[in-house]
XYZ file of C-alpha atoms in Angstrom:
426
model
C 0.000 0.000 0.000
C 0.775 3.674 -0.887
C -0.419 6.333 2.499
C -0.331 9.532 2.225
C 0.189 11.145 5.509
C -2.363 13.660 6.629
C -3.758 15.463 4.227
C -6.043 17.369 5.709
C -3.222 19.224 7.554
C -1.221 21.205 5.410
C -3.214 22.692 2.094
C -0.833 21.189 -0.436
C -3.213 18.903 -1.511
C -6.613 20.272 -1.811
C -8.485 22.607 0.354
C -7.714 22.876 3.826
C -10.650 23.506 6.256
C -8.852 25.878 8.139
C -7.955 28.103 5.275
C -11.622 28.070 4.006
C -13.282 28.908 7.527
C -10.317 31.634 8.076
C -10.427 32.855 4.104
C -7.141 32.296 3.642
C -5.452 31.425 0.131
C -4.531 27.744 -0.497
C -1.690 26.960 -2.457
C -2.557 23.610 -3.096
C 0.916 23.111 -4.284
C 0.387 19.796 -5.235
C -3.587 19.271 -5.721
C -2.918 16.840 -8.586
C -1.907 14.114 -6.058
C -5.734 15.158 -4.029
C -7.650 15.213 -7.444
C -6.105 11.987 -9.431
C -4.980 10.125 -6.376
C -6.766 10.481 -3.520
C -9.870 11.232 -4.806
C -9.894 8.442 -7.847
C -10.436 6.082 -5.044
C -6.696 3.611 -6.096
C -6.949 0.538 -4.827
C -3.123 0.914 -3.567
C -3.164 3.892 -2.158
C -4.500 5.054 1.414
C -4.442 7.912 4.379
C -2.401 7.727 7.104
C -3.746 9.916 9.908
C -1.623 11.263 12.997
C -4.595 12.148 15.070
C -2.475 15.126 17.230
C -1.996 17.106 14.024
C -4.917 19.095 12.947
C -4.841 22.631 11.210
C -6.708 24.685 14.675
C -3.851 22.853 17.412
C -1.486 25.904 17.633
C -4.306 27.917 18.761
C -5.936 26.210 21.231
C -6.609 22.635 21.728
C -2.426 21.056 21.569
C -2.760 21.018 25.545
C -5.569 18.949 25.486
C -4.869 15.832 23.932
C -8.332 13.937 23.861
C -10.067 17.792 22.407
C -7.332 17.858 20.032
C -7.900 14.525 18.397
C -11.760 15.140 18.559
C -10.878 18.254 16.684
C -8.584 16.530 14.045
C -11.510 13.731 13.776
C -13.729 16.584 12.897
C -11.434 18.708 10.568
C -10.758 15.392 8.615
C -14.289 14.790 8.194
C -14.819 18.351 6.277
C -11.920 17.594 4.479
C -12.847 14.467 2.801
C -16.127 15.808 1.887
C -14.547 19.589 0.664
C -11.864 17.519 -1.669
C -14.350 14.592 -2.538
C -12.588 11.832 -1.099
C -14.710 8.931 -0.328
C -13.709 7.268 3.201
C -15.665 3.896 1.994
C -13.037 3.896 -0.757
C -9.673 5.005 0.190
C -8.615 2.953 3.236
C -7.804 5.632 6.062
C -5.740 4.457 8.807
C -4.951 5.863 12.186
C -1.502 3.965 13.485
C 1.538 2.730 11.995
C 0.986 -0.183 13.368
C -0.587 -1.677 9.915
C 2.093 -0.750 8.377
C 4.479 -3.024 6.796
C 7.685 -3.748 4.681
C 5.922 -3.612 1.221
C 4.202 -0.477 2.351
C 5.287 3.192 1.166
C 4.042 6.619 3.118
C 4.468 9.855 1.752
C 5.297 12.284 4.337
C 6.178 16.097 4.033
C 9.328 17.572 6.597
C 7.255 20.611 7.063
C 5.582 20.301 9.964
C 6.753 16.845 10.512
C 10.289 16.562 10.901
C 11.091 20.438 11.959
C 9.689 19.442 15.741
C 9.196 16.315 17.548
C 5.777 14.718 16.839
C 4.660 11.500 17.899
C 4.968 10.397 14.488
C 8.683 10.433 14.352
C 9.190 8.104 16.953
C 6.325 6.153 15.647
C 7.597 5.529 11.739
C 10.942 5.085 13.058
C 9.888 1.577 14.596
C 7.819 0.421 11.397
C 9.601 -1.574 8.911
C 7.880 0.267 6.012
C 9.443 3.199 3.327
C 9.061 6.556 3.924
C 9.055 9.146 0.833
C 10.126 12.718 2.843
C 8.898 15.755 0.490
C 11.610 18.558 1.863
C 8.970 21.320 0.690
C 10.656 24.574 3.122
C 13.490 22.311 4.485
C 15.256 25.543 4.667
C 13.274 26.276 8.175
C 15.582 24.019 10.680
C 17.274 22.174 8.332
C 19.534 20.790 11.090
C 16.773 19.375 13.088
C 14.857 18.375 9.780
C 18.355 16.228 8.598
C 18.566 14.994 12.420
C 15.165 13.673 12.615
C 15.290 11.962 8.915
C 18.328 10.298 9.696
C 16.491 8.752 12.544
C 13.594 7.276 10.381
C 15.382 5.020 8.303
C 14.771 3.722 4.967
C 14.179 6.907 3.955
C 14.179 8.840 0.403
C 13.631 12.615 -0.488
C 11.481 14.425 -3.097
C 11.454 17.761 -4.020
C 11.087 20.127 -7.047
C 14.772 19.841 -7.668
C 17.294 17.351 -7.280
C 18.690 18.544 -3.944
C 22.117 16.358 -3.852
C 23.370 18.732 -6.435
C 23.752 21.904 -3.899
C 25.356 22.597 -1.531
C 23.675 23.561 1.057
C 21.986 20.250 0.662
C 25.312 18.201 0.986
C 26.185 20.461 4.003
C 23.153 19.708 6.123
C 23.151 15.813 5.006
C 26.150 14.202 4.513
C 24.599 10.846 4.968
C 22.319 11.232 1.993
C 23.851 9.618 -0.606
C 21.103 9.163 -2.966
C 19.547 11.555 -5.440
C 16.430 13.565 -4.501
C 12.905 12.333 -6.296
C 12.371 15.267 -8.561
C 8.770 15.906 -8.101
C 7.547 18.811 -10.592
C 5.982 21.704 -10.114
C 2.212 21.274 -11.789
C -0.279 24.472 -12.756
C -3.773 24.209 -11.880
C -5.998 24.762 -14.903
C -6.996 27.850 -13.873
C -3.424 28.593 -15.480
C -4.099 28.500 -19.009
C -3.533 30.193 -22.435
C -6.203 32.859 -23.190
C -4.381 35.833 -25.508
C -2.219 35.513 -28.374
C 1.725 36.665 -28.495
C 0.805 39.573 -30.738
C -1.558 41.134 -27.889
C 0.427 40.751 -25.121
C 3.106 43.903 -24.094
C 6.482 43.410 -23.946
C 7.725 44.270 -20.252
C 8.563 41.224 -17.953
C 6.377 40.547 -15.366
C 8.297 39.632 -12.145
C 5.962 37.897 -9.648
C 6.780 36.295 -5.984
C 6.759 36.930 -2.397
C 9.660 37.978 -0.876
C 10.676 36.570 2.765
C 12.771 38.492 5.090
C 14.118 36.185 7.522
C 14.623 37.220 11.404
C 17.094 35.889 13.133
C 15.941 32.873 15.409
C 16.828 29.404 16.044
C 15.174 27.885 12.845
C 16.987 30.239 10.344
C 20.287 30.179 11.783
C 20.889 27.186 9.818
C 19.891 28.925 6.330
C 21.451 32.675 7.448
C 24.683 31.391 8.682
C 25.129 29.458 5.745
C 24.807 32.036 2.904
C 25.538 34.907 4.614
C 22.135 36.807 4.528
C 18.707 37.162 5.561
C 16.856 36.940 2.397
C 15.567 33.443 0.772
C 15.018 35.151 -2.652
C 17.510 37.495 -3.381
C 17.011 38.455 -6.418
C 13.544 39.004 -5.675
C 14.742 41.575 -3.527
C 16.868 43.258 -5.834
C 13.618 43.687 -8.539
C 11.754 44.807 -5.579
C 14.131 47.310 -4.270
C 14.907 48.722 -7.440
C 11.090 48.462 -8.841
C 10.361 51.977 -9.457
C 13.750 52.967 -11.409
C 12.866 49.690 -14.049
C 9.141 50.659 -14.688
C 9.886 51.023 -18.811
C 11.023 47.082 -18.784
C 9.944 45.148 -15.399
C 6.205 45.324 -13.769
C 6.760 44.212 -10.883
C 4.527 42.599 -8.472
C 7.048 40.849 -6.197
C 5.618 41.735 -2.501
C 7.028 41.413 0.978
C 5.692 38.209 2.371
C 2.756 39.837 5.067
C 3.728 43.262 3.743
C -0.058 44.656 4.892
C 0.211 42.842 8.224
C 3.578 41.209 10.038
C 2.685 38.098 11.950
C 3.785 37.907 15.512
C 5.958 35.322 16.835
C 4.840 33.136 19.749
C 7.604 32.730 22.260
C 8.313 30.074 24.451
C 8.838 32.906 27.527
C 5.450 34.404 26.810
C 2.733 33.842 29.518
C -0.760 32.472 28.576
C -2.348 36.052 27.733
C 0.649 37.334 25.502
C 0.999 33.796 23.134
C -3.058 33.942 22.671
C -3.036 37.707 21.082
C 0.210 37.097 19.241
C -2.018 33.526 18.039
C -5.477 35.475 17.046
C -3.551 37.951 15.771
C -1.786 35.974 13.373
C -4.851 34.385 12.859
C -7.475 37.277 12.110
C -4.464 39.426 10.299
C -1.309 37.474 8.951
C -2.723 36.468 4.939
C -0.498 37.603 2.319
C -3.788 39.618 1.194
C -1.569 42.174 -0.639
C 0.388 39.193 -3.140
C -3.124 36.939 -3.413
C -5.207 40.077 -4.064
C -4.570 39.830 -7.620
C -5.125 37.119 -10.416
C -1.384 35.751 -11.463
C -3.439 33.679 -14.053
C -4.508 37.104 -15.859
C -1.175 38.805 -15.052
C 0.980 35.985 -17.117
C -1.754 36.290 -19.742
C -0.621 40.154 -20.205
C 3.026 39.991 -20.382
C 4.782 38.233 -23.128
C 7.916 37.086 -20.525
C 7.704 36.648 -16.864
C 10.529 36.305 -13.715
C 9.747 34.373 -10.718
C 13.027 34.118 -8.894
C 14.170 30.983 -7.263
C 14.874 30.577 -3.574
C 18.775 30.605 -2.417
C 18.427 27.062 -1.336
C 17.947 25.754 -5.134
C 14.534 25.079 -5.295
C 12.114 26.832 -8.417
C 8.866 29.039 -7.372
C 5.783 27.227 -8.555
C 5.246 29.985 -11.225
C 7.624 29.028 -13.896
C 5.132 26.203 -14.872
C 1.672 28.667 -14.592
C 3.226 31.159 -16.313
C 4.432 29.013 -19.127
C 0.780 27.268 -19.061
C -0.396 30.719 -20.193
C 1.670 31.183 -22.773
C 4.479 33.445 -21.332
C 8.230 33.037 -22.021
C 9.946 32.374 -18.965
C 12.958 33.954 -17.601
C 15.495 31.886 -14.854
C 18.994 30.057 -14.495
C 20.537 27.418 -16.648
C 19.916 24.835 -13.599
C 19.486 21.125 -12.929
C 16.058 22.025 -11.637
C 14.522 22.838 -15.050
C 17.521 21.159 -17.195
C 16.623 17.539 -15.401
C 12.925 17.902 -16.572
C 14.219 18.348 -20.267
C 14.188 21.853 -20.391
C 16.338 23.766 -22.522
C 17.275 27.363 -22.790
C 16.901 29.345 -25.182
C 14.640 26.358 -26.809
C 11.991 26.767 -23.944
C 12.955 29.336 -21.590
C 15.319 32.101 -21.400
C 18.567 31.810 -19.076
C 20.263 34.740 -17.311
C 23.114 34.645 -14.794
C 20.813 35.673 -11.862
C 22.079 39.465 -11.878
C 20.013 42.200 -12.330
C 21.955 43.774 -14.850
C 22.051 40.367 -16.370
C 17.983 39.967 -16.076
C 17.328 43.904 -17.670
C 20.032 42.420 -20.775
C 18.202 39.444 -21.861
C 14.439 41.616 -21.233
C 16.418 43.769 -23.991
C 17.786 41.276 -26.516
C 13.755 40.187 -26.539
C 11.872 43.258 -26.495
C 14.410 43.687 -29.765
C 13.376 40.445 -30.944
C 9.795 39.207 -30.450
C 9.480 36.864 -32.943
C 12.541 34.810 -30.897
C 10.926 35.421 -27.937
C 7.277 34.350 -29.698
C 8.917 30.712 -30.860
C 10.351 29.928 -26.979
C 7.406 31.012 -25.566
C 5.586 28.324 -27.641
C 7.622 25.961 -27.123
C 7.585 26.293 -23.199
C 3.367 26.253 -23.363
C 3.691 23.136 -25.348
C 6.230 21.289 -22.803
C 4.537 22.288 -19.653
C 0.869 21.579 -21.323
C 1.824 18.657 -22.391
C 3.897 16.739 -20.127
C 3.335 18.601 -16.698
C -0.220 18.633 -16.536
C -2.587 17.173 -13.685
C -3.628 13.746 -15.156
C 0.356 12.962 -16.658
C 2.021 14.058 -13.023
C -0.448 11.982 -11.125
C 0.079 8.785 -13.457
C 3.829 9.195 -13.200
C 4.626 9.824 -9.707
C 1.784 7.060 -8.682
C 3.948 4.535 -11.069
C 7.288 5.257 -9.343
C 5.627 4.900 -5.994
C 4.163 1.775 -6.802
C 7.619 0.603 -8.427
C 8.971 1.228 -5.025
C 6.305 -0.599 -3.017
C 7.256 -3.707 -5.325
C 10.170 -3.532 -4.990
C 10.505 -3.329 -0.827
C 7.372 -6.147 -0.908
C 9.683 -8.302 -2.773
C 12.094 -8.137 0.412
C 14.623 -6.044 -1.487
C 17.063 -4.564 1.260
C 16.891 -0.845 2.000
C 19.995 0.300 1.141
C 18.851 -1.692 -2.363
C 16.056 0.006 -3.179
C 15.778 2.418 -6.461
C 13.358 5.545 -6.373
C 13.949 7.060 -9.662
C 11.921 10.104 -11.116
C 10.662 9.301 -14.385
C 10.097 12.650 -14.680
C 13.900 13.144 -15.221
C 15.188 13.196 -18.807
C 17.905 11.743 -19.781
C 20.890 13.859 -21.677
C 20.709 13.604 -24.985
């Protein structure tokens, strides 16, 4: 069997309860898995539910163990119904203890492996294989690499092959696989709705841009490169926004810009962590960067930016731009190269400088009917092999694959997790 763990907690795959009843954006980063997974009912694939994890805990029920799993009972409940996920169907399960050696769970760090939960200790005694998506890894990345370590039998996804960097090989040394490359996938919202000759000419740059304070789970990030920003060029389009007006609209925001959140600290009494908590609740949205369609934004602009964060990994808008028919702009990287990407066949590469950014917008504004043929050639690749139904067939496959392979009583230091999504070098 194939579990996916919890996923009514985060709201990567579908909507999550507490983002609907709060009004809060859901990035649904990866809603294909929810939509042609989950909810398509496999006969291989099941939920695997930590019952102390539930979306409403950090406010008010983690003290209260036996209210906090009535609450995660409850959340779940709206959760299967909002994403359409039949319980009757898809197995759910609620300990490890069914789990076996021929059984795979899929299990995101965020959240999971950045603070002891009752989960660690509990898939660290089962004989099963455990798929670790390092989605913000970056957030105490010592702790994350300490506590994966511990689990055993363990292999990493992520949007990029994360053995290639080094801040990667830094944090863990012991990792001596490669990292399932697990694509970004637009929505279909994200789609092509004016032609080239309509669209204007400036590059859209589009992102949020985090500001990191210093605190025990960024030291690991800051001290490593040297600075407080995770997207540095987005700060360098940001910062210099109004002086590039005639080439870049940008709409790269701080990340909370209309209302900081509040940290809750461990010194705090009772009274002082519950108005830093509803205040983060009522106020803390990113209303200013969701306020607008991106959808209608990439259909405007014949090229688009979205920088990448320092830590190697690609924003999720490089594929919904492309899905709309815009030419994108990033690095010559493994992280689009590994997919089968090609610059200057379908995207543009820059050397991640500013001055090297305004060149390229330049060469194409000069040169449309160049910048026409990549940007076609980009809709077609994303449209055609990154789309919901193709990702969901794919990365079910390789999981499967895996399953056979550790049913079959290969040994875990044996075991192959390759990314079909990869292409090989021609």
């Amino acid at each position: 069997m194939i579990y996916f763990h919890n996923p009514h907690y985060a709201s990567f795959y579908g909507t999550n309860v507490f983002n609907a009843l709060t009004r809060r954006f859901n990035h649904r980063k990866y809603w294909y898995i929810g939509r042609y997974i989950l909810s398509q009912a496999e006969k291989d694939v099941g939920i695997l539910i930590n019952l102390e994890q539930n979306s409403f805990a950090m406010f008010f029920t983690y003290k209260v163990p036996f209210l906090n799993r009535i609450v995660t009972l409850c959340e779940l409940a709206v959760w299967l119904v909002l994403n359409r996920v039949n319980p009757f169907k898809v197995p759910v399960r609620f300990s490890t203890g069914c789990l076996t050696s021929g059984d795979v769970v899929v299990v995101f760090a965020f959240d999971n492996l950045q603070r002891p939960v009752s989960l660690l200790e509990e898939l660290s005694k089962t004989p099963c294989v455990k798929v670790v998506h390092m989605t913000h890894y970056l957030f105490d990345t010592s702790r994350v690499s300490a506590h994966a370590e511990k689990l055993g039998a363990v292999f990493f996804a992520a949007e990029s092959n994360l053995t290639k960097y080094p801040y990667f090989a830094h944090y863990f040394p012991y990792y001596c696989r490669d990292t399932y490359l697990l694509p970004f996938i637009p929505q279909p919202r994200f789609s092509r709705r004016k032609s080239f000759s309509e669209r204007n000419l400036k590059c859209l740059a589009l992102g949020t841009l985090t500001i990191l304070r210093k605190k025990e789970e960024t030291k690991d990030v800051m001290d490593f490169f040297g600075t407080d920003c995770v997207h540095p060029m987005r700060r360098a389009i940001y910062e210099n926004r109004d002086s590039m007006r005639d080439m870049i609209a940008s709409s790269v925001s701080l990340y909370n810009a209309d209302a900081p959140s509040k940290d809750v600290k461990a010194q705090q009494n009772v009274l002082a962590k519950a108005y830093s908590a509803l205040w983060n609740l009522i106020n803390a949205k990113q209303k200013k960067y969701f306020s607008f369609s991106a959808a209608d934004q990439f259909n405007k602009y014949a090229m688009f930016v979205v920088p990448e964060e320092i830590n190697n990994l690609p924003a999720m808008g490089w594929v919904e731009g492309m899905a709309c028919g815009s030419a994108y702009i990033g690095l010559d990287d493994p992280m689009y190269t590994d997919l089968g990407l090609r610059p200057g066949e379908h995207y543009i590469s820059y050397d991640n400088t500013l001055q090297g950014l305004l060149d390229v917008i330049k060469h194409y504004q000069k040169n449309p009917a160049e910048l026409e043929r990549i940007a076609e050639n980009g809709y077609r690749f994303v449209t055609e092999l990154l789309n919901g139904p193709r990702a969901a067939a794919v990365f079910l496959a390789d999981l499967r694959e895996l399953a056979a392979q550790a049913a079959a009583g290969t040994p875990p230091e044996s075991l192959k997790f390759s990314s079909s999504f990869v292409k090989a070098e021609k």
